[in-house]
Amino acid sequence: MQDGTKATHAGRRPMDYDGVVNPPVMHASTILYPTVEHMHRERSIRAGDAVTYGVHGTETTFALEKAIQSLEGGYRTRLQPSGLVACTLPLLAYASAGDHVLITDSAYGPTRAFCNGMLSRMGIEVEYYDPCIGGDIKNLLRPNTSVVWVESPGSWTFEVQDIPAICAEAHKTGVKVIMDNTWASPLYFKPFQHGVDVSVQAVTKYISGHSDLVMGSVTCTEEAYDTFQQAQTQTGICPSPDDVYLAMRGIRTIHVRLPHHMQSGLQVAEWLSNREEVAEVIHPALPGDPGHELWKRDFIGASSLFAFILKPEYSSPEKQAAMLNHMQLFGMGFSWGGFESLLIPIDPPKLRTATRWPNNGRAAGGVMRIHVGLEDVGDLLNDLEDGFERLRKA
Ligand SMILES: *Cc1c(COP(=O)(O)O)cnc(C)c1O
């Protein structure tokens, strides 16, 4: 089956619910057992494998888990109450006191904060590495390394990582590779075909697609699943059924939304590349981008989140504010992946320790991150054009 069919059908069993197309929204803590024998039998089932208690999932959660799992391509998916929990819980599951973990220097800021805070406090040594390291990751692996964290492309700086090369080296010594796959969504990068053990999605972004909920997912290979499942059970982490239902509405159209995001994103990226005020556009799907060859090799498509660097003479905070404060269509806010366009100033060097940024010859100057939504592209370009006018005059 192709992705569009999986997105629309996976996790649905209408005939089990009187023909109703969508699974019911089950609000549940207690699950009643008809007999003592049932009770004993159900209690011996691995948590998450059957409806036994609200925390361990219901038909509602299982339906969305199935849909995400079928698109990501792993063995099992478990839902999390936010994308950040989907990042932190696998680290807790696979790293123990005394271990060493390798985290890409391009990792999502709050993932970094968790590694520097709670993970370090628990006696796990955190080391950041150059996202462009590829197979040379082997030089950083130690006997006590348990996890290599990858995020490709990074959600501020968009370096594309050589995931197959990193996985090949990590697997030689049984190290788990966990990937934050949020940028590509499960449609445009297939983590398990490239060797990843655990794939993380901020469902908040393109899967939900409507900027009205926070959720995450963790998808594992069969080999990696039990350890993760135990961490999920022991921490009691679970999402709300109403949010799961909303996210399920999102995933049913992701294969229609994503190509539109991609096309509009590329149009805006090309337009920005020709602007006098812009030094560089950072978008892996643009030929000439440092990550372009790897992106072409491994990715099926591109989402519409990217960045651009202003020339130094157009970079003052006053000039940027003149542009950003009066945008008509582009909103200024965190998160992304919804139907609406966003534009924010970002400061990537602040989040670096293992590498310097800008690197790869990238120009220095103000950096803006853009998310291109589902509006008409002509209208978006007019909004940007007016913004650049204000920036020039400021
Ligand atoms: C947003 C985001 C997350 C976290 O998702 P939340 O639901 O906001 O907690 C994780 N990784 C990446 C790359 C993100 O952009």
mmCIF file of C-alpha atoms and ligand atoms in Angstrom:
data_model
loop_
_atom_site.group_PDB
_atom_site.id
_atom_site.type_symbol
_atom_site.label_atom_id
_atom_site.label_comp_id
_atom_site.label_asym_id
_atom_site.label_seq_id
_atom_site.Cartn_x
_atom_site.Cartn_y
_atom_site.Cartn_z
ATOM 1 C CA MET A 1 0.000 0.000 0.000
ATOM 2 C CA GLN A 2 1.132 3.545 -0.742
ATOM 3 C CA ASP A 3 1.345 6.250 1.926
ATOM 4 C CA GLY A 4 -1.893 7.982 0.902
ATOM 5 C CA THR A 5 -3.800 4.756 1.426
ATOM 6 C CA LYS A 6 -2.069 4.075 4.743
ATOM 7 C CA ALA A 7 -2.783 7.614 5.954
ATOM 8 C CA THR A 8 -6.478 7.252 5.172
ATOM 9 C CA HIS A 9 -7.027 3.621 6.224
ATOM 10 C CA ALA A 10 -4.486 2.491 8.830
ATOM 11 C CA GLY A 11 -5.944 2.067 12.310
ATOM 12 C CA ARG A 12 -9.592 2.119 11.218
ATOM 13 C CA ARG A 13 -12.015 -0.810 11.706
ATOM 14 C CA PRO A 14 -15.438 0.716 10.932
ATOM 15 C CA MET A 15 -17.339 -2.588 11.003
ATOM 16 C CA ASP A 16 -16.293 -3.109 14.620
ATOM 17 C CA TYR A 17 -18.121 0.124 15.498
ATOM 18 C CA ASP A 18 -21.461 -0.130 13.658
ATOM 19 C CA GLY A 19 -19.807 1.097 10.441
ATOM 20 C CA VAL A 20 -18.761 4.432 11.937
ATOM 21 C CA VAL A 21 -15.795 5.630 9.854
ATOM 22 C CA ASN A 22 -13.646 6.933 12.720
ATOM 23 C CA PRO A 23 -12.772 4.997 15.883
ATOM 24 C CA PRO A 24 -14.718 6.112 18.951
ATOM 25 C CA VAL A 25 -13.154 8.537 21.445
ATOM 26 C CA MET A 26 -12.818 6.418 24.550
ATOM 27 C CA HIS A 27 -12.561 8.260 27.856
ATOM 28 C CA ALA A 28 -11.359 5.596 30.230
ATOM 29 C CA SER A 29 -9.526 4.911 33.438
ATOM 30 C CA THR A 30 -11.191 1.729 34.723
ATOM 31 C CA ILE A 31 -11.669 -1.140 32.290
ATOM 32 C CA LEU A 32 -14.115 -3.751 33.611
ATOM 33 C CA TYR A 33 -13.448 -7.488 33.296
ATOM 34 C CA PRO A 34 -16.392 -9.876 33.046
ATOM 35 C CA THR A 35 -14.816 -12.679 35.116
ATOM 36 C CA VAL A 36 -11.882 -13.328 37.457
ATOM 37 C CA GLU A 37 -10.345 -15.513 34.736
ATOM 38 C CA HIS A 38 -10.497 -12.625 32.240
ATOM 39 C CA MET A 39 -8.977 -10.333 34.808
ATOM 40 C CA HIS A 40 -5.987 -12.586 35.438
ATOM 41 C CA ARG A 41 -5.493 -13.212 31.728
ATOM 42 C CA GLU A 42 -5.655 -9.514 30.771
ATOM 43 C CA ARG A 43 -3.313 -8.516 33.572
ATOM 44 C CA SER A 44 -0.621 -10.797 32.206
ATOM 45 C CA ILE A 45 -0.697 -9.026 28.828
ATOM 46 C CA ARG A 46 2.176 -6.606 28.065
ATOM 47 C CA ALA A 47 0.973 -3.048 28.771
ATOM 48 C CA GLY A 48 -0.130 -1.381 25.549
ATOM 49 C CA ASP A 49 -1.001 -4.633 23.796
ATOM 50 C CA ALA A 50 -4.651 -4.708 24.873
ATOM 51 C CA VAL A 51 -7.190 -2.459 26.563
ATOM 52 C CA THR A 52 -6.533 -3.234 30.228
ATOM 53 C CA TYR A 53 -6.329 0.153 31.949
ATOM 54 C CA GLY A 54 -6.746 3.748 30.719
ATOM 55 C CA VAL A 55 -3.071 4.669 31.140
ATOM 56 C CA HIS A 56 -1.997 1.810 28.857
ATOM 57 C CA GLY A 57 -4.185 2.947 25.963
ATOM 58 C CA THR A 58 -7.596 2.367 24.466
ATOM 59 C CA GLU A 59 -8.881 1.674 20.962
ATOM 60 C CA THR A 60 -8.588 5.439 20.361
ATOM 61 C CA THR A 61 -4.861 5.583 21.118
ATOM 62 C CA PHE A 62 -4.178 2.270 19.391
ATOM 63 C CA ALA A 63 -5.810 3.554 16.185
ATOM 64 C CA LEU A 64 -3.529 6.579 15.881
ATOM 65 C CA GLU A 65 -0.509 4.514 16.952
ATOM 66 C CA LYS A 66 -1.266 2.087 14.140
ATOM 67 C CA ALA A 67 -1.613 4.887 11.578
ATOM 68 C CA ILE A 68 1.716 6.482 12.551
ATOM 69 C CA GLN A 69 3.453 3.106 12.733
ATOM 70 C CA SER A 70 2.344 2.182 9.244
ATOM 71 C CA LEU A 71 3.710 5.442 7.797
ATOM 72 C CA GLU A 72 6.983 5.436 9.765
ATOM 73 C CA GLY A 73 7.497 1.775 8.986
ATOM 74 C CA GLY A 74 8.601 0.524 12.429
ATOM 75 C CA TYR A 75 7.280 -2.296 14.601
ATOM 76 C CA ARG A 76 5.221 -0.376 17.169
ATOM 77 C CA THR A 77 4.347 3.250 17.902
ATOM 78 C CA ARG A 78 3.465 4.669 21.314
ATOM 79 C CA LEU A 79 1.871 8.088 21.709
ATOM 80 C CA GLN A 80 3.228 10.736 24.054
ATOM 81 C CA PRO A 81 1.523 13.822 25.494
ATOM 82 C CA SER A 82 3.995 16.143 23.710
ATOM 83 C CA GLY A 83 6.773 16.031 21.157
ATOM 84 C CA LEU A 84 9.267 16.829 23.893
ATOM 85 C CA VAL A 85 8.199 13.780 25.922
ATOM 86 C CA ALA A 86 8.747 11.762 22.745
ATOM 87 C CA CYS A 87 12.344 13.067 22.788
ATOM 88 C CA THR A 88 13.060 12.627 26.496
ATOM 89 C CA LEU A 89 11.429 9.274 27.244
ATOM 90 C CA PRO A 90 13.538 7.199 24.797
ATOM 91 C CA LEU A 91 16.691 8.772 26.266
ATOM 92 C CA LEU A 92 15.504 7.698 29.729
ATOM 93 C CA ALA A 93 14.681 4.256 28.359
ATOM 94 C CA TYR A 94 17.989 3.445 26.657
ATOM 95 C CA ALA A 95 20.587 5.348 28.741
ATOM 96 C CA SER A 96 21.585 4.362 32.281
ATOM 97 C CA ALA A 97 23.794 5.934 34.939
ATOM 98 C CA GLY A 98 27.430 5.725 33.848
ATOM 99 C CA ASP A 99 26.557 5.672 30.133
ATOM 100 C CA HIS A 100 27.739 8.097 27.499
ATOM 101 C CA VAL A 101 25.353 9.509 24.882
ATOM 102 C CA LEU A 102 26.169 11.374 21.681
ATOM 103 C CA ILE A 103 23.810 14.194 20.706
ATOM 104 C CA THR A 104 23.934 16.101 17.430
ATOM 105 C CA ASP A 105 24.915 19.746 17.905
ATOM 106 C CA SER A 106 21.878 20.647 15.750
ATOM 107 C CA ALA A 107 19.387 19.066 18.180
ATOM 108 C CA TYR A 108 16.102 20.767 19.076
ATOM 109 C CA GLY A 109 16.808 23.229 21.937
ATOM 110 C CA PRO A 110 14.559 21.661 24.602
ATOM 111 C CA THR A 111 16.072 18.204 23.869
ATOM 112 C CA ARG A 112 19.426 19.784 24.598
ATOM 113 C CA ALA A 113 18.120 21.336 27.793
ATOM 114 C CA PHE A 114 16.923 17.915 28.971
ATOM 115 C CA CYS A 115 20.320 16.351 28.184
ATOM 116 C CA ASN A 116 22.208 19.128 29.982
ATOM 117 C CA GLY A 117 19.781 19.041 32.896
ATOM 118 C CA MET A 118 18.030 15.873 33.968
ATOM 119 C CA LEU A 119 20.063 13.390 31.932
ATOM 120 C CA SER A 120 23.379 14.781 33.188
ATOM 121 C CA ARG A 121 22.064 14.957 36.744
ATOM 122 C CA MET A 122 21.310 11.244 36.534
ATOM 123 C CA GLY A 123 24.961 10.483 35.837
ATOM 124 C CA ILE A 124 24.786 10.112 32.076
ATOM 125 C CA GLU A 125 27.617 11.792 30.193
ATOM 126 C CA VAL A 126 26.342 13.938 27.331
ATOM 127 C CA GLU A 127 28.624 14.756 24.415
ATOM 128 C CA TYR A 128 27.611 16.882 21.429
ATOM 129 C CA TYR A 129 28.955 16.121 17.966
ATOM 130 C CA ASP A 130 29.131 17.811 14.575
ATOM 131 C CA PRO A 131 25.899 16.969 12.693
ATOM 132 C CA CYS A 132 27.946 16.524 9.497
ATOM 133 C CA ILE A 133 30.213 13.887 11.086
ATOM 134 C CA GLY A 134 28.872 10.918 9.083
ATOM 135 C CA GLY A 135 30.801 7.648 9.562
ATOM 136 C CA ASP A 136 33.472 9.414 11.613
ATOM 137 C CA ILE A 137 31.078 9.074 14.533
ATOM 138 C CA LYS A 138 33.092 5.876 15.118
ATOM 139 C CA ASN A 139 35.889 7.997 16.605
ATOM 140 C CA LEU A 140 33.517 9.226 19.332
ATOM 141 C CA LEU A 141 31.931 5.900 20.272
ATOM 142 C CA ARG A 142 33.105 4.532 23.621
ATOM 143 C CA PRO A 143 32.541 1.192 25.306
ATOM 144 C CA ASN A 144 29.857 2.834 27.499
ATOM 145 C CA THR A 145 28.091 4.718 24.683
ATOM 146 C CA SER A 146 24.449 3.656 24.626
ATOM 147 C CA VAL A 147 22.700 6.182 22.362
ATOM 148 C CA VAL A 148 23.454 8.304 19.315
ATOM 149 C CA TRP A 149 20.815 11.008 18.879
ATOM 150 C CA VAL A 150 20.251 12.290 15.347
ATOM 151 C CA GLU A 151 17.925 14.996 14.063
ATOM 152 C CA SER A 152 17.948 15.521 10.334
ATOM 153 C CA PRO A 153 17.662 18.172 9.180
ATOM 154 C CA GLY A 154 18.099 20.201 12.379
ATOM 155 C CA SER A 155 15.037 22.395 12.910
ATOM 156 C CA TRP A 156 17.003 25.683 13.080
ATOM 157 C CA THR A 157 20.050 25.073 10.908
ATOM 158 C CA PHE A 158 18.910 22.275 8.573
ATOM 159 C CA GLU A 159 22.090 20.191 8.270
ATOM 160 C CA VAL A 160 21.239 16.866 6.646
ATOM 161 C CA GLN A 161 22.930 14.004 8.478
ATOM 162 C CA ASP A 162 24.317 10.844 6.911
ATOM 163 C CA ILE A 163 21.933 8.586 8.822
ATOM 164 C CA PRO A 164 22.910 5.260 7.159
ATOM 165 C CA ALA A 165 26.622 5.883 7.862
ATOM 166 C CA ILE A 166 25.971 6.826 11.491
ATOM 167 C CA CYS A 167 23.694 3.804 12.024
ATOM 168 C CA ALA A 168 26.224 1.429 10.464
ATOM 169 C CA GLU A 169 28.945 2.539 12.897
ATOM 170 C CA ALA A 170 26.655 2.653 15.948
ATOM 171 C CA HIS A 171 25.279 -0.822 15.303
ATOM 172 C CA LYS A 172 28.739 -2.399 15.250
ATOM 173 C CA THR A 173 28.712 -2.096 19.050
ATOM 174 C CA GLY A 174 24.962 -2.309 19.682
ATOM 175 C CA VAL A 175 24.454 1.418 20.208
ATOM 176 C CA LYS A 176 20.867 2.605 19.644
ATOM 177 C CA VAL A 177 20.259 5.365 17.117
ATOM 178 C CA ILE A 178 17.284 7.555 18.005
ATOM 179 C CA MET A 179 16.103 10.027 15.383
ATOM 180 C CA ASP A 180 13.963 13.119 15.734
ATOM 181 C CA ASN A 181 12.172 12.778 12.375
ATOM 182 C CA THR A 182 9.790 15.699 12.830
ATOM 183 C CA TRP A 183 11.020 17.886 9.941
ATOM 184 C CA ALA A 184 10.358 15.341 7.215
ATOM 185 C CA SER A 185 7.264 13.861 8.885
ATOM 186 C CA PRO A 186 6.743 10.107 8.388
ATOM 187 C CA LEU A 187 6.030 10.811 4.699
ATOM 188 C CA TYR A 188 9.309 12.276 3.504
ATOM 189 C CA PHE A 189 11.885 10.248 5.425
ATOM 190 C CA LYS A 190 11.589 6.543 6.208
ATOM 191 C CA PRO A 191 13.831 6.156 9.259
ATOM 192 C CA PHE A 192 13.721 2.367 9.515
ATOM 193 C CA GLN A 193 14.830 1.891 5.914
ATOM 194 C CA HIS A 194 17.980 3.828 6.837
ATOM 195 C CA GLY A 195 18.852 1.874 9.972
ATOM 196 C CA VAL A 196 17.318 3.947 12.766
ATOM 197 C CA ASP A 197 16.207 2.020 15.902
ATOM 198 C CA VAL A 198 13.756 4.542 17.330
ATOM 199 C CA SER A 199 11.977 7.365 15.488
ATOM 200 C CA VAL A 200 10.484 10.360 17.240
ATOM 201 C CA GLN A 201 7.770 12.643 15.895
ATOM 202 C CA ALA A 202 6.422 15.853 17.344
ATOM 203 C CA VAL A 203 2.862 14.963 16.268
ATOM 204 C CA THR A 204 2.170 18.602 17.194
ATOM 205 C CA LYS A 205 3.654 19.567 13.815
ATOM 206 C CA TYR A 206 2.657 18.139 10.422
ATOM 207 C CA ILE A 207 0.782 15.054 11.625
ATOM 208 C CA SER A 208 -1.725 17.112 13.573
ATOM 209 C CA GLY A 209 -1.286 19.980 11.098
ATOM 210 C CA HIS A 210 -3.754 22.404 12.639
ATOM 211 C CA SER A 211 -1.885 24.157 15.487
ATOM 212 C CA ASP A 212 -4.460 23.069 18.038
ATOM 213 C CA LEU A 213 -2.796 20.315 20.061
ATOM 214 C CA VAL A 214 0.535 19.037 21.389
ATOM 215 C CA MET A 215 1.458 15.372 21.064
ATOM 216 C CA GLY A 216 4.381 13.126 20.277
ATOM 217 C CA SER A 217 5.051 9.617 19.065
ATOM 218 C CA VAL A 218 7.850 7.104 19.518
ATOM 219 C CA THR A 219 8.170 4.308 16.982
ATOM 220 C CA CYS A 220 10.562 1.406 17.584
ATOM 221 C CA THR A 221 12.002 -1.590 15.800
ATOM 222 C CA GLU A 222 10.863 -4.907 17.247
ATOM 223 C CA GLU A 223 14.272 -5.331 18.866
ATOM 224 C CA ALA A 224 14.113 -1.924 20.566
ATOM 225 C CA TYR A 225 10.454 -2.024 21.593
ATOM 226 C CA ASP A 226 10.408 -3.910 24.909
ATOM 227 C CA THR A 227 12.844 -1.562 26.631
ATOM 228 C CA PHE A 228 10.845 1.434 25.506
ATOM 229 C CA GLN A 229 7.521 -0.119 26.405
ATOM 230 C CA GLN A 230 8.775 -0.694 29.954
ATOM 231 C CA ALA A 231 9.857 2.949 30.282
ATOM 232 C CA GLN A 232 6.431 4.062 29.092
ATOM 233 C CA THR A 233 4.667 1.784 31.565
ATOM 234 C CA GLN A 234 6.915 2.674 34.483
ATOM 235 C CA THR A 235 6.483 6.426 33.971
ATOM 236 C CA GLY A 236 2.718 6.249 33.359
ATOM 237 C CA ILE A 237 2.915 8.695 30.488
ATOM 238 C CA CYS A 238 -0.138 8.807 28.220
ATOM 239 C CA PRO A 239 -1.973 11.288 25.968
ATOM 240 C CA SER A 240 -5.564 12.548 26.269
ATOM 241 C CA PRO A 241 -8.165 10.792 24.083
ATOM 242 C CA ASP A 242 -9.637 14.066 22.771
ATOM 243 C CA ASP A 243 -6.223 15.208 21.550
ATOM 244 C CA VAL A 244 -5.632 11.793 19.994
ATOM 245 C CA TYR A 245 -8.903 12.174 18.108
ATOM 246 C CA LEU A 246 -7.867 15.609 16.798
ATOM 247 C CA ALA A 247 -4.453 14.307 15.740
ATOM 248 C CA MET A 248 -6.192 11.447 13.913
ATOM 249 C CA ARG A 249 -8.175 13.974 11.857
ATOM 250 C CA GLY A 250 -4.838 15.524 10.941
ATOM 251 C CA ILE A 251 -3.082 12.376 9.825
ATOM 252 C CA ARG A 252 -5.891 11.429 7.414
ATOM 253 C CA THR A 253 -4.907 14.343 5.145
ATOM 254 C CA ILE A 254 -1.163 14.598 5.718
ATOM 255 C CA HIS A 255 -0.344 13.200 2.253
ATOM 256 C CA VAL A 256 -2.454 15.966 0.668
ATOM 257 C CA ARG A 257 -1.051 18.771 2.816
ATOM 258 C CA LEU A 258 2.639 17.891 2.665
ATOM 259 C CA PRO A 259 3.112 18.148 -1.121
ATOM 260 C CA HIS A 260 1.411 21.548 -1.010
ATOM 261 C CA HIS A 261 3.701 22.659 1.837
ATOM 262 C CA MET A 262 6.698 21.399 -0.141
ATOM 263 C CA GLN A 263 5.777 23.170 -3.403
ATOM 264 C CA SER A 264 4.914 26.462 -1.730
ATOM 265 C CA GLY A 265 8.005 26.226 0.466
ATOM 266 C CA LEU A 266 10.250 25.776 -2.562
ATOM 267 C CA GLN A 267 8.602 28.681 -4.387
ATOM 268 C CA VAL A 268 9.135 30.966 -1.410
ATOM 269 C CA ALA A 269 12.716 29.686 -0.954
ATOM 270 C CA GLU A 270 13.573 30.409 -4.594
ATOM 271 C CA TRP A 271 11.989 33.851 -4.394
ATOM 272 C CA LEU A 272 14.004 34.615 -1.243
ATOM 273 C CA SER A 273 17.239 33.455 -2.930
ATOM 274 C CA ASN A 274 16.799 36.267 -5.455
ATOM 275 C CA ARG A 275 16.202 38.998 -2.897
ATOM 276 C CA GLU A 276 18.842 41.692 -2.543
ATOM 277 C CA GLU A 277 18.476 41.627 1.293
ATOM 278 C CA VAL A 278 19.103 37.870 1.604
ATOM 279 C CA ALA A 279 22.627 36.464 1.786
ATOM 280 C CA GLU A 280 21.632 32.826 1.789
ATOM 281 C CA VAL A 281 18.624 30.523 1.933
ATOM 282 C CA ILE A 282 19.104 27.342 3.967
ATOM 283 C CA HIS A 283 16.843 24.706 2.457
ATOM 284 C CA PRO A 284 18.148 21.177 1.797
ATOM 285 C CA ALA A 285 15.952 20.757 -1.297
ATOM 286 C CA LEU A 286 17.663 23.694 -3.043
ATOM 287 C CA PRO A 287 20.536 22.597 -5.305
ATOM 288 C CA GLY A 288 23.755 24.011 -3.893
ATOM 289 C CA ASP A 289 22.676 23.629 -0.260
ATOM 290 C CA PRO A 290 25.451 21.760 1.642
ATOM 291 C CA GLY A 291 22.941 19.043 2.568
ATOM 292 C CA HIS A 292 21.372 18.758 -0.879
ATOM 293 C CA GLU A 293 23.134 15.608 -2.112
ATOM 294 C CA LEU A 294 22.333 13.638 1.065
ATOM 295 C CA TRP A 295 18.773 14.959 1.016
ATOM 296 C CA LYS A 296 18.357 13.809 -2.603
ATOM 297 C CA ARG A 297 19.787 10.394 -1.756
ATOM 298 C CA ASP A 298 17.713 9.649 1.359
ATOM 299 C CA PHE A 299 14.568 11.826 1.436
ATOM 300 C CA ILE A 300 11.329 11.479 -0.508
ATOM 301 C CA GLY A 301 10.396 15.142 -0.198
ATOM 302 C CA ALA A 302 10.904 18.307 1.808
ATOM 303 C CA SER A 303 8.671 20.015 4.315
ATOM 304 C CA SER A 304 8.231 23.777 4.318
ATOM 305 C CA LEU A 305 10.353 24.758 7.319
ATOM 306 C CA PHE A 306 13.640 26.447 6.444
ATOM 307 C CA ALA A 307 15.736 29.494 7.221
ATOM 308 C CA PHE A 308 17.418 32.419 5.532
ATOM 309 C CA ILE A 309 20.314 34.664 6.461
ATOM 310 C CA LEU A 310 20.078 38.425 5.932
ATOM 311 C CA LYS A 311 23.073 40.338 4.640
ATOM 312 C CA PRO A 312 24.846 42.134 7.529
ATOM 313 C CA GLU A 313 23.688 45.560 6.302
ATOM 314 C CA TYR A 314 20.060 44.415 6.601
ATOM 315 C CA SER A 315 20.480 42.566 9.893
ATOM 316 C CA SER A 316 20.077 45.125 12.659
ATOM 317 C CA PRO A 317 17.450 44.203 15.267
ATOM 318 C CA GLU A 318 15.545 47.429 14.389
ATOM 319 C CA LYS A 319 15.368 46.485 10.723
ATOM 320 C CA GLN A 320 14.256 42.953 11.508
ATOM 321 C CA ALA A 321 11.610 44.248 13.915
ATOM 322 C CA ALA A 322 10.289 46.692 11.283
ATOM 323 C CA MET A 323 9.676 43.717 9.027
ATOM 324 C CA LEU A 324 8.394 41.225 11.599
ATOM 325 C CA ASN A 325 6.127 43.495 13.634
ATOM 326 C CA HIS A 326 3.725 44.245 10.805
ATOM 327 C CA MET A 327 3.398 41.059 8.783
ATOM 328 C CA GLN A 328 -0.188 40.503 7.649
ATOM 329 C CA LEU A 329 -0.164 36.746 6.956
ATOM 330 C CA PHE A 330 3.011 35.403 8.556
ATOM 331 C CA GLY A 331 2.506 34.931 12.285
ATOM 332 C CA MET A 332 5.336 35.164 14.791
ATOM 333 C CA GLY A 333 5.325 32.168 17.086
ATOM 334 C CA PHE A 334 7.048 28.908 17.925
ATOM 335 C CA SER A 335 6.003 25.502 16.690
ATOM 336 C CA TRP A 336 5.207 24.893 13.000
ATOM 337 C CA GLY A 337 3.607 22.301 10.741
ATOM 338 C CA GLY A 338 0.142 23.873 10.889
ATOM 339 C CA PHE A 339 -1.828 25.306 7.976
ATOM 340 C CA GLU A 340 -0.601 28.842 8.679
ATOM 341 C CA SER A 341 2.669 30.543 7.786
ATOM 342 C CA LEU A 342 5.155 31.662 10.427
ATOM 343 C CA LEU A 343 8.248 33.851 10.470
ATOM 344 C CA ILE A 344 10.553 34.268 13.482
ATOM 345 C CA PRO A 345 14.053 35.593 14.188
ATOM 346 C CA ILE A 346 16.380 32.872 15.510
ATOM 347 C CA ASP A 347 19.867 32.801 16.997
ATOM 348 C CA PRO A 348 21.518 29.461 16.114
ATOM 349 C CA PRO A 349 25.026 30.156 17.529
ATOM 350 C CA LYS A 350 23.501 30.331 21.017
ATOM 351 C CA LEU A 351 22.670 26.613 20.830
ATOM 352 C CA ARG A 352 26.125 25.352 19.734
ATOM 353 C CA THR A 353 28.917 23.804 21.723
ATOM 354 C CA ALA A 354 30.609 21.203 19.489
ATOM 355 C CA THR A 355 30.617 23.253 16.303
ATOM 356 C CA ARG A 356 30.571 26.883 15.252
ATOM 357 C CA TRP A 357 27.670 28.348 13.338
ATOM 358 C CA PRO A 358 27.500 29.771 10.729
ATOM 359 C CA ASN A 359 29.733 27.159 9.204
ATOM 360 C CA ASN A 360 30.234 25.674 5.740
ATOM 361 C CA GLY A 361 30.994 29.186 4.507
ATOM 362 C CA ARG A 362 27.539 30.444 5.451
ATOM 363 C CA ALA A 363 27.305 34.216 5.576
ATOM 364 C CA ALA A 364 27.067 35.984 8.924
ATOM 365 C CA GLY A 365 23.975 38.066 9.639
ATOM 366 C CA GLY A 366 20.485 37.961 11.093
ATOM 367 C CA VAL A 367 18.746 34.621 10.696
ATOM 368 C CA MET A 368 15.023 34.086 10.229
ATOM 369 C CA ARG A 369 13.151 30.798 10.269
ATOM 370 C CA ILE A 370 10.129 30.489 8.038
ATOM 371 C CA HIS A 371 7.286 27.993 7.928
ATOM 372 C CA VAL A 372 5.288 28.180 4.722
ATOM 373 C CA GLY A 373 1.648 27.290 5.307
ATOM 374 C CA LEU A 374 -1.221 26.516 2.980
ATOM 375 C CA GLU A 375 -2.122 30.097 2.002
ATOM 376 C CA ASP A 376 -1.911 31.267 -1.609
ATOM 377 C CA VAL A 377 1.783 31.664 -2.464
ATOM 378 C CA GLY A 378 1.260 34.939 -4.330
ATOM 379 C CA ASP A 379 -0.311 36.456 -1.237
ATOM 380 C CA LEU A 380 2.571 35.195 0.921
ATOM 381 C CA LEU A 381 5.156 36.699 -1.428
ATOM 382 C CA ASN A 382 3.327 40.047 -1.346
ATOM 383 C CA ASP A 383 3.431 39.944 2.463
ATOM 384 C CA LEU A 384 7.175 39.237 2.391
ATOM 385 C CA GLU A 385 7.750 41.928 -0.251
ATOM 386 C CA ASP A 386 6.017 44.530 1.960
ATOM 387 C CA GLY A 387 8.057 43.276 4.922
ATOM 388 C CA PHE A 388 11.349 43.758 3.075
ATOM 389 C CA GLU A 389 10.234 47.275 2.096
ATOM 390 C CA ARG A 390 9.772 48.118 5.790
ATOM 391 C CA LEU A 391 13.110 46.500 6.632
ATOM 392 C CA ARG A 392 14.931 48.605 4.019
ATOM 393 C CA LYS A 393 13.344 51.859 5.223
ATOM 394 C CA ALA A 394 13.975 51.255 8.931
HETATM 395 C C1 LIG B 1 8.388 21.028 18.236
HETATM 396 C C2 LIG B 1 9.461 20.033 18.196
HETATM 397 C C3 LIG B 1 9.574 19.075 19.198
HETATM 398 C C4 LIG B 1 8.705 19.062 20.433
HETATM 399 O O1 LIG B 1 7.333 19.025 20.199
HETATM 400 P P1 LIG B 1 6.303 19.636 21.281
HETATM 401 O O2 LIG B 1 5.040 18.932 20.979
HETATM 402 O O3 LIG B 1 6.251 21.113 21.014
HETATM 403 O O4 LIG B 1 6.829 19.330 22.640
HETATM 404 C C5 LIG B 1 10.565 18.125 19.074
HETATM 405 N N1 LIG B 1 11.423 18.132 18.032
HETATM 406 C C6 LIG B 1 11.339 19.042 17.054
HETATM 407 C C7 LIG B 1 12.302 18.986 15.928
HETATM 408 C C8 LIG B 1 10.374 20.042 17.109
HETATM 409 O O5 LIG B 1 10.326 20.961 16.166
#
